Amino acid sequence: MDDFKKIIYSVLSIFVIGIVVWVGIVFVNSCGFDLTCAKISKPVGLTPIPTLIPATLPAASRFLPTPSVQEVVEPVASADGVARPSNPGGPGEAVDLTGDSAEGAKIFAANCIPCHGAEGVGGIANFGSTDGVVPALNPIDPTLIDPTYKIYASNLALFLQHGSKPEGTSPIFVMPAWGDLGTLTQQQIADVIAYIISLNK
Ligand code: HEC
């Protein structure tokens, strides 16, 4: 009878010890040696609307505000109506240099005539563009002209530095980025700007 009791007690105590050890292992595994068990309650990011469940997936695009990047990428016309190139960027160093219009005439003859015509008079067709022609530089778009030389030069430099893709489905002629590509030096850009300005006093 005593033997039988012993077996029952030992089976029971092994069972209880087993449960305690198992719970201990599970606890230490998920909480570490920390009674507050801060590990399992991850800090919850608050939503702007406190009643909403914090979301982990990226919000569906229809809930996101339309990015205003569009205006930056295609500043076809600036707020004040001045023509602007499609490519972003500043006027660069060329506007701080003194341009030589005689040098500029040579640079123009060598690089610009195929698209803008001799002396910039234009008339070159540009299929696939909304305008249908490459813009003439003589006379030039009046919005680019400014009584202050540096502003006038900057307006032209933006096109020369970064290039511009005319509006339209697939224009065959695109204004190259002379400055960004390094096809013309900053001094050459200053010279050709001086030449264009001399054509459009
Ligand atoms: C491959 C053809 C091509 C060549 C070469 C070219 N351009 Fe252009 N250029 C264009 C096109 C196309 C536009 C119109 C861009 C637009 O509408 O956004 C343009 C626009 C311009 C503008 C702005 C005029 C306006 O009314 O908006 C200036 C200034 C200009 N080019 C200067 C030059 C100069 C200077 C050269 C030579 C160094 C040159 N381009 C060479 C195609 C060319």
GROMACS .gro file of C-alpha atoms and ligand atoms in nm:
model
  244
    1MET     CA    1   0.000   0.000   0.000
    2ASP     CA    2   0.283   0.239   0.094
    3ASP     CA    3   0.455   0.166  -0.232
    4PHE     CA    4   0.139   0.253  -0.416
    5LYS     CA    5   0.115   0.589  -0.229
    6LYS     CA    6   0.478   0.666  -0.313
    7ILE     CA    7   0.415   0.610  -0.682
    8ILE     CA    8   0.105   0.832  -0.681
    9TYR     CA    9   0.287   1.112  -0.492
   10SER     CA   10   0.590   1.100  -0.714
   11VAL     CA   11   0.380   1.100  -1.031
   12LEU     CA   12   0.183   1.398  -0.896
   13SER     CA   13   0.493   1.591  -0.792
   14ILE     CA   14   0.667   1.523  -1.126
   15PHE     CA   15   0.351   1.650  -1.295
   16VAL     CA   16   0.343   1.968  -1.084
   17ILE     CA   17   0.718   2.029  -1.122
   18GLY     CA   18   0.676   1.974  -1.495
   19ILE     CA   19   0.404   2.238  -1.516
   20VAL     CA   20   0.605   2.489  -1.310
   21VAL     CA   21   0.917   2.436  -1.524
   22TRP     CA   22   0.715   2.461  -1.845
   23VAL     CA   23   0.545   2.785  -1.739
   24GLY     CA   24   0.886   2.916  -1.629
   25ILE     CA   25   1.041   2.836  -1.967
   26VAL     CA   26   0.753   3.001  -2.155
   27PHE     CA   27   0.768   3.306  -1.928
   28VAL     CA   28   1.144   3.354  -1.954
   29ASN     CA   29   1.127   3.293  -2.325
   30SER     CA   30   0.877   3.570  -2.393
   31CYS     CA   31   0.947   3.812  -2.107
   32GLY     CA   32   1.311   3.750  -2.021
   33PHE     CA   33   1.410   3.775  -1.655
   34ASP     CA   34   1.179   4.069  -1.599
   35LEU     CA   35   0.867   4.059  -1.389
   36THR     CA   36   0.713   4.368  -1.550
   37CYS     CA   37   0.736   4.184  -1.884
   38ALA     CA   38   0.774   4.511  -2.075
   39LYS     CA   39   0.902   4.309  -2.371
   40ILE     CA   40   0.566   4.177  -2.485
   41SER     CA   41   0.380   4.508  -2.475
   42LYS     CA   42   0.550   4.684  -2.766
   43PRO     CA   43   0.501   5.062  -2.760
   44VAL     CA   44   0.212   5.147  -2.988
   45GLY     CA   45   0.252   5.427  -3.240
   46LEU     CA   46  -0.030   5.672  -3.202
   47THR     CA   47  -0.245   5.765  -3.498
   48PRO     CA   48  -0.361   6.123  -3.546
   49ILE     CA   49  -0.714   5.994  -3.483
   50PRO     CA   50  -0.703   5.827  -3.139
   51THR     CA   51  -0.997   5.594  -3.207
   52LEU     CA   52  -0.828   5.434  -3.507
   53ILE     CA   53  -0.630   5.114  -3.469
   54PRO     CA   54  -0.264   5.195  -3.542
   55ALA     CA   55  -0.193   5.068  -3.891
   56THR     CA   56   0.124   4.887  -3.989
   57LEU     CA   57   0.061   4.856  -4.362
   58PRO     CA   58   0.131   5.160  -4.580
   59ALA     CA   59  -0.183   5.364  -4.616
   60ALA     CA   60  -0.375   5.312  -4.939
   61SER     CA   61  -0.281   5.575  -5.195
   62ARG     CA   62  -0.632   5.719  -5.199
   63PHE     CA   63  -0.580   5.830  -4.837
   64LEU     CA   64  -0.250   6.003  -4.909
   65PRO     CA   65  -0.245   6.369  -5.006
   66THR     CA   66  -0.154   6.426  -5.370
   67PRO     CA   67   0.219   6.509  -5.373
   68SER     CA   68   0.291   6.864  -5.477
   69VAL     CA   69   0.610   6.736  -5.651
   70GLN     CA   70   0.433   6.772  -5.985
   71GLU     CA   71   0.469   7.149  -5.969
   72VAL     CA   72   0.840   7.123  -5.892
   73VAL     CA   73   0.920   6.870  -6.164
   74GLU     CA   74   0.742   7.050  -6.445
   75PRO     CA   75   0.765   7.421  -6.386
   76VAL     CA   76   0.661   7.489  -6.746
   77ALA     CA   77   0.558   7.839  -6.653
   78SER     CA   78   0.651   8.001  -6.326
   79ALA     CA   79   0.401   8.189  -6.114
   80ASP     CA   80   0.497   8.520  -6.275
   81GLY     CA   81   0.439   8.381  -6.627
   82VAL     CA   82   0.808   8.352  -6.724
   83ALA     CA   83   0.884   8.050  -6.946
   84ARG     CA   84   1.074   7.784  -6.749
   85PRO     CA   85   1.249   7.462  -6.858
   86SER     CA   86   1.094   7.125  -6.771
   87ASN     CA   87   1.411   7.020  -6.589
   88PRO     CA   88   1.472   7.159  -6.241
   89GLY     CA   89   1.787   7.337  -6.122
   90GLY     CA   90   1.941   7.677  -6.067
   91PRO     CA   91   2.106   7.918  -6.314
   92GLY     CA   92   2.460   7.800  -6.226
   93GLU     CA   93   2.790   7.990  -6.230
   94ALA     CA   94   2.755   8.123  -6.585
   95VAL     CA   95   2.539   8.416  -6.475
   96ASP     CA   96   2.825   8.550  -6.259
   97LEU     CA   97   3.067   8.552  -6.555
   98THR     CA   98   3.096   8.827  -6.816
   99GLY     CA   99   2.985   8.692  -7.153
  100ASP     CA  100   3.147   8.785  -7.485
  101SER     CA  101   2.876   8.803  -7.751
  102ALA     CA  102   3.125   8.767  -8.042
  103GLU     CA  103   3.246   8.438  -7.893
  104GLY     CA  104   2.883   8.350  -7.825
  105ALA     CA  105   2.797   8.395  -8.196
  106LYS     CA  106   3.057   8.130  -8.286
  107ILE     CA  107   2.933   7.891  -8.018
  108PHE     CA  108   2.577   7.947  -8.139
  109ALA     CA  109   2.673   7.878  -8.502
  110ALA     CA  110   2.846   7.555  -8.402
  111ASN     CA  111   2.580   7.418  -8.165
  112CYS     CA  112   2.242   7.583  -8.182
  113ILE     CA  113   2.159   7.652  -8.549
  114PRO     CA  114   2.032   7.299  -8.630
  115CYS     CA  115   1.743   7.350  -8.389
  116HIS     CA  116   1.698   7.726  -8.348
  117GLY     CA  117   1.793   7.839  -8.701
  118ALA     CA  118   2.061   8.083  -8.819
  119GLU     CA  119   2.078   8.379  -8.577
  120GLY     CA  120   1.802   8.206  -8.381
  121VAL     CA  121   1.521   8.304  -8.615
  122GLY     CA  122   1.361   7.963  -8.567
  123GLY     CA  123   1.112   7.800  -8.803
  124ILE     CA  124   1.247   7.448  -8.743
  125ALA     CA  125   0.960   7.198  -8.716
  126ASN     CA  126   0.940   6.987  -8.400
  127PHE     CA  127   0.694   6.703  -8.460
  128GLY     CA  128   0.537   6.556  -8.150
  129SER     CA  129   0.553   6.881  -7.956
  130THR     CA  130   0.246   7.090  -7.876
  131ASP     CA  131   0.401   7.402  -8.033
  132GLY     CA  132   0.500   7.213  -8.350
  133VAL     CA  133   0.821   7.417  -8.384
  134VAL     CA  134   1.141   7.468  -8.186
  135PRO     CA  135   1.104   7.813  -8.025
  136ALA     CA  136   1.279   8.099  -8.204
  137LEU     CA  137   1.544   8.283  -8.004
  138ASN     CA  138   1.524   8.590  -8.227
  139PRO     CA  139   1.276   8.729  -8.141
  140ILE     CA  140   1.281   8.539  -7.814
  141ASP     CA  141   0.981   8.457  -7.592
  142PRO     CA  142   0.913   8.802  -7.439
  143THR     CA  143   0.853   8.655  -7.092
  144LEU     CA  144   1.224   8.566  -7.074
  145ILE     CA  145   1.334   8.926  -7.129
  146ASP     CA  146   1.409   9.134  -6.821
  147PRO     CA  147   1.551   9.487  -6.794
  148THR     CA  148   1.800   9.360  -6.533
  149TYR     CA  149   2.080   9.181  -6.723
  150LYS     CA  150   2.138   8.919  -6.454
  151ILE     CA  151   1.771   8.816  -6.433
  152TYR     CA  152   1.751   8.802  -6.816
  153ALA     CA  153   2.068   8.590  -6.820
  154SER     CA  154   1.934   8.361  -6.543
  155ASN     CA  155   1.611   8.301  -6.737
  156LEU     CA  156   1.818   8.181  -7.034
  157ALA     CA  157   2.074   7.998  -6.819
  158LEU     CA  158   1.806   7.771  -6.668
  159PHE     CA  159   1.739   7.632  -7.017
  160LEU     CA  160   2.107   7.611  -7.111
  161GLN     CA  161   2.223   7.447  -6.787
  162HIS     CA  162   1.957   7.179  -6.746
  163GLY     CA  163   1.786   7.143  -7.084
  164SER     CA  164   1.412   7.120  -7.137
  165LYS     CA  165   1.162   6.883  -7.294
  166PRO     CA  166   0.888   7.073  -7.475
  167GLU     CA  167   0.527   6.989  -7.398
  168GLY     CA  168   0.380   6.723  -7.626
  169THR     CA  169   0.359   6.348  -7.668
  170SER     CA  170   0.707   6.276  -7.805
  171PRO     CA  171   0.892   6.583  -7.933
  172ILE     CA  172   1.176   6.490  -8.168
  173PHE     CA  173   1.386   6.788  -8.055
  174VAL     CA  174   1.461   6.838  -7.688
  175MET     CA  175   1.675   7.123  -7.557
  176PRO     CA  176   2.000   6.957  -7.440
  177ALA     CA  177   2.140   7.019  -7.089
  178TRP     CA  178   2.457   7.195  -7.206
  179GLY     CA  179   2.574   7.284  -6.855
  180ASP     CA  180   2.482   6.960  -6.676
  181LEU     CA  181   2.633   6.744  -6.951
  182GLY     CA  182   2.944   6.962  -6.969
  183THR     CA  183   2.904   7.005  -7.348
  184LEU     CA  184   2.961   7.377  -7.296
  185THR     CA  185   3.176   7.533  -7.024
  186GLN     CA  186   3.026   7.791  -6.790
  187GLN     CA  187   3.219   8.062  -6.979
  188GLN     CA  188   3.079   7.939  -7.313
  189ILE     CA  189   2.728   7.947  -7.165
  190ALA     CA  190   2.787   8.305  -7.048
  191ASP     CA  191   2.911   8.394  -7.401
  192VAL     CA  192   2.614   8.240  -7.581
  193ILE     CA  193   2.375   8.409  -7.336
  194ALA     CA  194   2.541   8.744  -7.416
  195TYR     CA  195   2.490   8.668  -7.786
  196ILE     CA  196   2.119   8.582  -7.747
  197ILE     CA  197   2.066   8.897  -7.540
  198SER     CA  198   2.244   9.103  -7.810
  199LEU     CA  199   1.991   8.965  -8.062
  200ASN     CA  200   1.697   9.067  -7.840
  201LYS     CA  201   1.785   9.406  -7.699
  202HEC     C1  202   1.842   6.934  -8.035
  202HEC     C2  203   1.781   7.062  -8.058
  202HEC     C3  204   1.830   7.182  -7.983
  202HEC     C4  205   1.956   7.233  -7.979
  202HEC     C5  206   2.083   7.179  -8.045
  202HEC     C6  207   1.949   7.353  -7.899
  202HEC     N1  208   1.822   7.373  -7.855
  202HEC    FE1  209   1.755   7.525  -7.739
  202HEC     N2  210   1.572   7.445  -7.736
  202HEC     C7  211   1.533   7.331  -7.802
  202HEC     C8  212   1.395   7.305  -7.775
  202HEC     C9  213   1.311   7.190  -7.830
  202HEC    C10  214   1.352   7.406  -7.688
  202HEC    C11  215   1.213   7.422  -7.626
  202HEC    C12  216   1.213   7.367  -7.487
  202HEC    C13  217   1.078   7.377  -7.420
  202HEC     O1  218   0.984   7.421  -7.481
  202HEC     O2  219   1.071   7.340  -7.302
  202HEC    C14  220   1.465   7.493  -7.667
  202HEC    C15  221   1.462   7.606  -7.586
  202HEC    C16  222   1.564   7.695  -7.574
  202HEC    C17  223   1.558   7.818  -7.500
  202HEC    C18  224   1.434   7.870  -7.428
  202HEC    C19  225   1.350   7.944  -7.530
  202HEC    C20  226   1.204   7.955  -7.500
  202HEC     O3  227   1.137   8.033  -7.568
  202HEC     O4  228   1.154   7.882  -7.414
  202HEC    C21  229   1.680   7.880  -7.510
  202HEC    C22  230   1.723   8.012  -7.451
  202HEC    C23  231   1.762   7.793  -7.591
  202HEC     N3  232   1.691   7.682  -7.628
  202HEC    C24  233   1.893   7.819  -7.625
  202HEC    C25  234   1.973   7.732  -7.698
  202HEC    C26  235   2.111   7.756  -7.723
  202HEC    C27  236   2.188   7.881  -7.685
  202HEC    C28  237   2.159   7.648  -7.790
  202HEC    C29  238   2.300   7.620  -7.837
  202HEC    C30  239   2.401   7.617  -7.733
  202HEC    C31  240   2.048   7.557  -7.808
  202HEC     N4  241   1.936   7.611  -7.750
  202HEC    C32  242   2.056   7.437  -7.874
  202HEC    C33  243   1.610   7.253  -7.883
  202HEC    C34  244   1.746   7.270  -7.904
   0.00000   0.00000   0.00000
